[in-house]
Amino acid sequence: MLCAAVSKGLGGQQVEGRQAVRELLRARRRRVDEVWLAEGMDDAAILAEISDLARESRVPVRTVPRTRLDGAAHTDAPQGVLARAAPLKD
């Protein structure tokens, strides 16, 4: 089972929310397997930055229906963004 970012900070295997995913990609402390963006989101600068950071790190970015992303989310407000990553090593 994947852990929510809320319960383990950036240490969880699933990180949700625009700021949290951006910081995960910026930190480059662990492997990020994929980033999901919900279809039909606004053209916010942070979303472009997330896409750019993912591309620079060769992380696949998948555009998925909002219902699919929300169904996979472990929090109430993933803000249309989630990432799956390797857990931090102790």
mmCIF file of N, CA and C in Angstrom:
data_model
loop_
_atom_site.group_PDB
_atom_site.id
_atom_site.type_symbol
_atom_site.label_atom_id
_atom_site.label_comp_id
_atom_site.label_asym_id
_atom_site.label_seq_id
_atom_site.Cartn_x
_atom_site.Cartn_y
_atom_site.Cartn_z
ATOM 1 N N MET A 1 0.843 -1.183 0.000
ATOM 2 C CA MET A 1 0.000 0.000 0.000
ATOM 3 C C MET A 1 0.884 1.241 0.000
ATOM 4 N N LEU A 2 0.482 2.267 -0.749
ATOM 5 C CA LEU A 2 1.252 3.500 -0.819
ATOM 6 C C LEU A 2 0.920 4.392 0.367
ATOM 7 N N CYS A 3 1.905 5.127 0.862
ATOM 8 C CA CYS A 3 1.734 5.999 2.008
ATOM 9 C C CYS A 3 1.438 7.413 1.542
ATOM 10 N N ALA A 4 0.587 8.092 2.234
ATOM 11 C CA ALA A 4 0.248 9.467 1.889
ATOM 12 C C ALA A 4 1.353 10.417 2.332
ATOM 13 N N ALA A 5 1.534 11.458 1.565
ATOM 14 C CA ALA A 5 2.537 12.460 1.899
ATOM 15 C C ALA A 5 2.232 13.113 3.243
ATOM 16 N N VAL A 6 0.959 13.241 3.574
ATOM 17 C CA VAL A 6 0.576 13.892 4.809
ATOM 18 C C VAL A 6 1.134 13.151 6.012
ATOM 19 N N SER A 7 1.113 11.831 5.995
ATOM 20 C CA SER A 7 1.546 11.075 7.157
ATOM 21 C C SER A 7 3.062 10.945 7.270
ATOM 22 N N LYS A 8 3.776 11.102 6.177
ATOM 23 C CA LYS A 8 5.222 10.897 6.234
ATOM 24 C C LYS A 8 6.011 12.008 5.547
ATOM 25 N N GLY A 9 5.431 13.180 5.376
ATOM 26 C CA GLY A 9 6.146 14.260 4.720
ATOM 27 C C GLY A 9 6.606 13.839 3.347
ATOM 28 N N LEU A 10 7.812 14.213 2.952
ATOM 29 C CA LEU A 10 8.333 13.840 1.649
ATOM 30 C C LEU A 10 8.842 12.409 1.629
ATOM 31 N N GLY A 11 8.721 11.687 2.744
ATOM 32 C CA GLY A 11 9.204 10.320 2.816
ATOM 33 C C GLY A 11 8.232 9.285 2.280
ATOM 34 N N GLY A 12 6.972 9.675 2.074
ATOM 35 C CA GLY A 12 5.980 8.734 1.591
ATOM 36 C C GLY A 12 6.234 8.349 0.144
ATOM 37 N N GLN A 13 5.711 7.207 -0.251
ATOM 38 C CA GLN A 13 5.883 6.751 -1.632
ATOM 39 C C GLN A 13 4.936 7.462 -2.583
ATOM 40 N N GLN A 14 3.887 8.055 -2.074
ATOM 41 C CA GLN A 14 2.993 8.851 -2.906
ATOM 42 C C GLN A 14 2.965 10.251 -2.323
ATOM 43 N N VAL A 15 3.324 11.215 -3.134
ATOM 44 C CA VAL A 15 3.381 12.607 -2.711
ATOM 45 C C VAL A 15 2.298 13.352 -3.468
ATOM 46 N N GLU A 16 1.490 14.128 -2.763
ATOM 47 C CA GLU A 16 0.345 14.799 -3.364
ATOM 48 C C GLU A 16 0.383 16.295 -3.126
ATOM 49 N N GLY A 17 -0.095 17.038 -4.106
ATOM 50 C CA GLY A 17 -0.170 18.486 -4.006
ATOM 51 C C GLY A 17 0.910 19.153 -4.836
ATOM 52 N N ARG A 18 0.593 20.328 -5.330
ATOM 53 C CA ARG A 18 1.488 21.034 -6.250
ATOM 54 C C ARG A 18 2.830 21.366 -5.622
ATOM 55 N N GLN A 19 2.815 21.974 -4.438
ATOM 56 C CA GLN A 19 4.068 22.374 -3.788
ATOM 57 C C GLN A 19 4.908 21.156 -3.417
ATOM 58 N N ALA A 20 4.257 20.139 -2.867
ATOM 59 C CA ALA A 20 4.986 18.952 -2.412
ATOM 60 C C ALA A 20 5.649 18.213 -3.573
ATOM 61 N N VAL A 21 4.926 18.087 -4.695
ATOM 62 C CA VAL A 21 5.497 17.393 -5.853
ATOM 63 C C VAL A 21 6.630 18.220 -6.453
ATOM 64 N N ARG A 22 6.445 19.534 -6.513
ATOM 65 C CA ARG A 22 7.534 20.382 -7.036
ATOM 66 C C ARG A 22 8.791 20.226 -6.181
ATOM 67 N N GLU A 23 8.649 20.250 -4.864
ATOM 68 C CA GLU A 23 9.809 20.116 -3.980
ATOM 69 C C GLU A 23 10.436 18.735 -4.081
ATOM 70 N N LEU A 24 9.621 17.706 -4.243
ATOM 71 C CA LEU A 24 10.142 16.353 -4.449
ATOM 72 C C LEU A 24 11.043 16.310 -5.677
ATOM 73 N N LEU A 25 10.574 16.891 -6.773
ATOM 74 C CA LEU A 25 11.358 16.897 -8.014
ATOM 75 C C LEU A 25 12.596 17.778 -7.899
ATOM 76 N N ARG A 26 12.468 18.906 -7.224
ATOM 77 C CA ARG A 26 13.617 19.810 -7.044
ATOM 78 C C ARG A 26 14.727 19.165 -6.216
ATOM 79 N N ALA A 27 14.336 18.445 -5.176
ATOM 80 C CA ALA A 27 15.311 17.888 -4.235
ATOM 81 C C ALA A 27 16.210 16.837 -4.867
ATOM 82 N N ARG A 28 15.684 16.056 -5.795
ATOM 83 C CA ARG A 28 16.453 14.993 -6.457
ATOM 84 C C ARG A 28 17.153 14.076 -5.467
ATOM 85 N N ARG A 29 16.488 13.800 -4.351
ATOM 86 C CA ARG A 29 17.070 12.938 -3.323
ATOM 87 C C ARG A 29 16.695 11.476 -3.504
ATOM 88 N N ARG A 30 15.722 11.230 -4.363
ATOM 89 C CA ARG A 30 15.293 9.852 -4.593
ATOM 90 C C ARG A 30 14.627 9.721 -5.949
ATOM 91 N N ARG A 31 14.494 8.498 -6.378
ATOM 92 C CA ARG A 31 13.899 8.221 -7.688
ATOM 93 C C ARG A 31 12.407 8.551 -7.661
ATOM 94 N N VAL A 32 11.959 9.275 -8.675
ATOM 95 C CA VAL A 32 10.535 9.542 -8.863
ATOM 96 C C VAL A 32 10.101 8.704 -10.059
ATOM 97 N N ASP A 33 9.109 7.853 -9.852
ATOM 98 C CA ASP A 33 8.687 6.922 -10.893
ATOM 99 C C ASP A 33 7.749 7.549 -11.910
ATOM 100 N N GLU A 34 6.837 8.398 -11.448
ATOM 101 C CA GLU A 34 5.914 9.054 -12.367
ATOM 102 C C GLU A 34 5.203 10.188 -11.664
ATOM 103 N N VAL A 35 4.710 11.110 -12.489
ATOM 104 C CA VAL A 35 3.907 12.227 -12.007
ATOM 105 C C VAL A 35 2.579 12.161 -12.747
ATOM 106 N N TRP A 36 1.497 12.341 -12.016
ATOM 107 C CA TRP A 36 0.168 12.411 -12.622
ATOM 108 C C TRP A 36 -0.342 13.833 -12.508
ATOM 109 N N LEU A 37 -0.888 14.336 -13.611
ATOM 110 C CA LEU A 37 -1.574 15.627 -13.635
ATOM 111 C C LEU A 37 -3.003 15.382 -14.094
ATOM 112 N N ALA A 38 -3.955 16.016 -13.439
ATOM 113 C CA ALA A 38 -5.354 15.868 -13.823
ATOM 114 C C ALA A 38 -5.624 16.616 -15.123
ATOM 115 N N GLU A 39 -6.464 16.030 -15.962
ATOM 116 C CA GLU A 39 -6.865 16.676 -17.216
ATOM 117 C C GLU A 39 -7.591 17.991 -16.921
ATOM 118 N N GLY A 40 -7.440 18.941 -17.834
ATOM 119 C CA GLY A 40 -8.222 20.164 -17.785
ATOM 120 C C GLY A 40 -7.851 21.162 -16.713
ATOM 121 N N MET A 41 -6.630 21.098 -16.194
ATOM 122 C CA MET A 41 -6.229 22.060 -15.169
ATOM 123 C C MET A 41 -5.830 23.380 -15.803
ATOM 124 N N ASP A 42 -5.790 24.413 -14.979
ATOM 125 C CA ASP A 42 -5.402 25.749 -15.435
ATOM 126 C C ASP A 42 -3.948 25.767 -15.903
ATOM 127 N N ASP A 43 -3.542 26.869 -16.458
ATOM 128 C CA ASP A 43 -2.167 27.010 -16.953
ATOM 129 C C ASP A 43 -1.262 27.654 -15.907
ATOM 130 N N ALA A 44 -1.351 27.209 -14.678
ATOM 131 C CA ALA A 44 -0.555 27.787 -13.595
ATOM 132 C C ALA A 44 0.937 27.548 -13.832
ATOM 133 N N ALA A 45 1.736 28.530 -13.461
ATOM 134 C CA ALA A 45 3.191 28.449 -13.633
ATOM 135 C C ALA A 45 3.775 27.250 -12.894
ATOM 136 N N ILE A 46 3.243 26.928 -11.731
ATOM 137 C CA ILE A 46 3.791 25.802 -10.962
ATOM 138 C C ILE A 46 3.590 24.484 -11.712
ATOM 139 N N LEU A 47 2.523 24.346 -12.465
ATOM 140 C CA LEU A 47 2.299 23.114 -13.230
ATOM 141 C C LEU A 47 3.308 22.990 -14.364
ATOM 142 N N ALA A 48 3.617 24.098 -14.994
ATOM 143 C CA ALA A 48 4.653 24.096 -16.029
ATOM 144 C C ALA A 48 6.005 23.750 -15.415
ATOM 145 N N GLU A 49 6.275 24.287 -14.226
ATOM 146 C CA GLU A 49 7.543 23.994 -13.547
ATOM 147 C C GLU A 49 7.636 22.511 -13.188
ATOM 148 N N ILE A 50 6.544 21.935 -12.688
ATOM 149 C CA ILE A 50 6.525 20.509 -12.365
ATOM 150 C C ILE A 50 6.817 19.689 -13.614
ATOM 151 N N SER A 51 6.161 20.019 -14.719
ATOM 152 C CA SER A 51 6.392 19.300 -15.975
ATOM 153 C C SER A 51 7.834 19.437 -16.437
ATOM 154 N N ASP A 52 8.383 20.639 -16.346
ATOM 155 C CA ASP A 52 9.778 20.875 -16.755
ATOM 156 C C ASP A 52 10.759 20.094 -15.878
ATOM 157 N N LEU A 53 10.550 20.133 -14.561
ATOM 158 C CA LEU A 53 11.431 19.408 -13.650
ATOM 159 C C LEU A 53 11.359 17.900 -13.906
ATOM 160 N N ALA A 54 10.159 17.406 -14.144
ATOM 161 C CA ALA A 54 10.000 15.977 -14.433
ATOM 162 C C ALA A 54 10.719 15.609 -15.728
ATOM 163 N N ARG A 55 10.547 16.414 -16.757
ATOM 164 C CA ARG A 55 11.197 16.149 -18.046
ATOM 165 C C ARG A 55 12.722 16.161 -17.890
ATOM 166 N N GLU A 56 13.254 17.120 -17.145
ATOM 167 C CA GLU A 56 14.701 17.205 -16.920
ATOM 168 C C GLU A 56 15.235 15.959 -16.222
ATOM 169 N N SER A 57 14.408 15.365 -15.363
ATOM 170 C CA SER A 57 14.814 14.160 -14.633
ATOM 171 C C SER A 57 14.345 12.880 -15.315
ATOM 172 N N ARG A 58 13.791 13.018 -16.498
ATOM 173 C CA ARG A 58 13.278 11.871 -17.269
ATOM 174 C C ARG A 58 12.222 11.078 -16.507
ATOM 175 N N VAL A 59 11.354 11.808 -15.844
ATOM 176 C CA VAL A 59 10.235 11.206 -15.119
ATOM 177 C C VAL A 59 9.000 11.310 -16.008
ATOM 178 N N PRO A 60 8.319 10.193 -16.256
ATOM 179 C CA PRO A 60 7.101 10.252 -17.074
ATOM 180 C C PRO A 60 6.024 11.108 -16.410
ATOM 181 N N VAL A 61 5.377 11.941 -17.204
ATOM 182 C CA VAL A 61 4.247 12.742 -16.740
ATOM 183 C C VAL A 61 3.017 12.226 -17.473
ATOM 184 N N ARG A 62 2.028 11.807 -16.701
ATOM 185 C CA ARG A 62 0.807 11.260 -17.282
ATOM 186 C C ARG A 62 -0.360 12.204 -16.990
ATOM 187 N N THR A 63 -1.113 12.498 -18.016
ATOM 188 C CA THR A 63 -2.331 13.270 -17.840
ATOM 189 C C THR A 63 -3.470 12.271 -17.717
ATOM 190 N N VAL A 64 -4.178 12.334 -16.605
ATOM 191 C CA VAL A 64 -5.229 11.365 -16.310
ATOM 192 C C VAL A 64 -6.525 12.094 -15.982
ATOM 193 N N PRO A 65 -7.661 11.414 -16.144
ATOM 194 C CA PRO A 65 -8.926 12.053 -15.744
ATOM 195 C C PRO A 65 -8.898 12.426 -14.265
ATOM 196 N N ARG A 66 -9.510 13.544 -13.946
ATOM 197 C CA ARG A 66 -9.550 14.031 -12.560
ATOM 198 C C ARG A 66 -10.111 12.959 -11.626
ATOM 199 N N THR A 67 -11.122 12.239 -12.058
ATOM 200 C CA THR A 67 -11.719 11.210 -11.202
ATOM 201 C C THR A 67 -10.718 10.100 -10.882
ATOM 202 N N ARG A 68 -9.880 9.751 -11.844
ATOM 203 C CA ARG A 68 -8.866 8.710 -11.597
ATOM 204 C C ARG A 68 -7.831 9.196 -10.591
ATOM 205 N N LEU A 69 -7.358 10.429 -10.767
ATOM 206 C CA LEU A 69 -6.370 10.981 -9.840
ATOM 207 C C LEU A 69 -6.965 11.095 -8.437
ATOM 208 N N ASP A 70 -8.165 11.644 -8.338
ATOM 209 C CA ASP A 70 -8.790 11.788 -7.026
ATOM 210 C C ASP A 70 -9.033 10.427 -6.371
ATOM 211 N N GLY A 71 -9.360 9.419 -7.168
ATOM 212 C CA GLY A 71 -9.563 8.078 -6.633
ATOM 213 C C GLY A 71 -8.287 7.447 -6.111
ATOM 214 N N ALA A 72 -7.152 7.807 -6.690
ATOM 215 C CA ALA A 72 -5.861 7.267 -6.258
ATOM 216 C C ALA A 72 -5.268 8.060 -5.093
ATOM 217 N N ALA A 73 -5.788 9.256 -4.856
ATOM 218 C CA ALA A 73 -5.239 10.136 -3.820
ATOM 219 C C ALA A 73 -5.521 9.600 -2.420
ATOM 220 N N HIS A 74 -4.596 9.881 -1.510
ATOM 221 C CA HIS A 74 -4.743 9.504 -0.114
ATOM 222 C C HIS A 74 -5.150 10.701 0.737
ATOM 223 N N THR A 75 -5.168 11.885 0.158
ATOM 224 C CA THR A 75 -5.563 13.092 0.877
ATOM 225 C C THR A 75 -6.822 13.654 0.235
ATOM 226 N N ASP A 76 -7.417 14.634 0.894
ATOM 227 C CA ASP A 76 -8.640 15.250 0.369
ATOM 228 C C ASP A 76 -8.368 16.289 -0.698
ATOM 229 N N ALA A 77 -7.146 16.783 -0.790
ATOM 230 C CA ALA A 77 -6.862 17.876 -1.708
ATOM 231 C C ALA A 77 -5.535 17.681 -2.432
ATOM 232 N N PRO A 78 -5.469 16.763 -3.402
ATOM 233 C CA PRO A 78 -4.208 16.572 -4.125
ATOM 234 C C PRO A 78 -3.918 17.695 -5.125
ATOM 235 N N GLN A 79 -4.854 18.630 -5.298
ATOM 236 C CA GLN A 79 -4.679 19.775 -6.194
ATOM 237 C C GLN A 79 -4.392 19.357 -7.626
ATOM 238 N N GLY A 80 -4.864 18.180 -8.014
ATOM 239 C CA GLY A 80 -4.682 17.725 -9.386
ATOM 240 C C GLY A 80 -3.294 17.218 -9.710
ATOM 241 N N VAL A 81 -2.473 16.965 -8.680
ATOM 242 C CA VAL A 81 -1.092 16.534 -8.893
ATOM 243 C C VAL A 81 -0.720 15.473 -7.868
ATOM 244 N N LEU A 82 -0.095 14.394 -8.358
ATOM 245 C CA LEU A 82 0.501 13.426 -7.440
ATOM 246 C C LEU A 82 1.706 12.799 -8.110
ATOM 247 N N ALA A 83 2.599 12.314 -7.275
ATOM 248 C CA ALA A 83 3.815 11.648 -7.774
ATOM 249 C C ALA A 83 4.021 10.374 -6.983
ATOM 250 N N ARG A 84 4.579 9.394 -7.659
ATOM 251 C CA ARG A 84 4.953 8.140 -7.006
ATOM 252 C C ARG A 84 6.470 8.055 -7.044
ATOM 253 N N ALA A 85 7.055 7.752 -5.886
ATOM 254 C CA ALA A 85 8.511 7.801 -5.760
ATOM 255 C C ALA A 85 9.000 6.694 -4.824
ATOM 256 N N ALA A 86 10.290 6.420 -4.923
ATOM 257 C CA ALA A 86 10.929 5.485 -4.002
ATOM 258 C C ALA A 86 10.936 6.100 -2.614
ATOM 259 N N PRO A 87 10.788 5.282 -1.569
ATOM 260 C CA PRO A 87 10.848 5.838 -0.209
ATOM 261 C C PRO A 87 12.251 6.336 0.108
ATOM 262 N N LEU A 88 12.325 7.300 1.002
ATOM 263 C CA LEU A 88 13.627 7.778 1.467
ATOM 264 C C LEU A 88 14.277 6.681 2.280
ATOM 265 N N LYS A 89 15.587 6.544 2.124
ATOM 266 C CA LYS A 89 16.330 5.566 2.926
ATOM 267 C C LYS A 89 16.686 6.183 4.260
ATOM 268 N N ASP A 90 16.641 5.348 5.296
ATOM 269 C CA ASP A 90 16.997 5.833 6.644
ATOM 270 C C ASP A 90 18.481 6.048 6.774
#
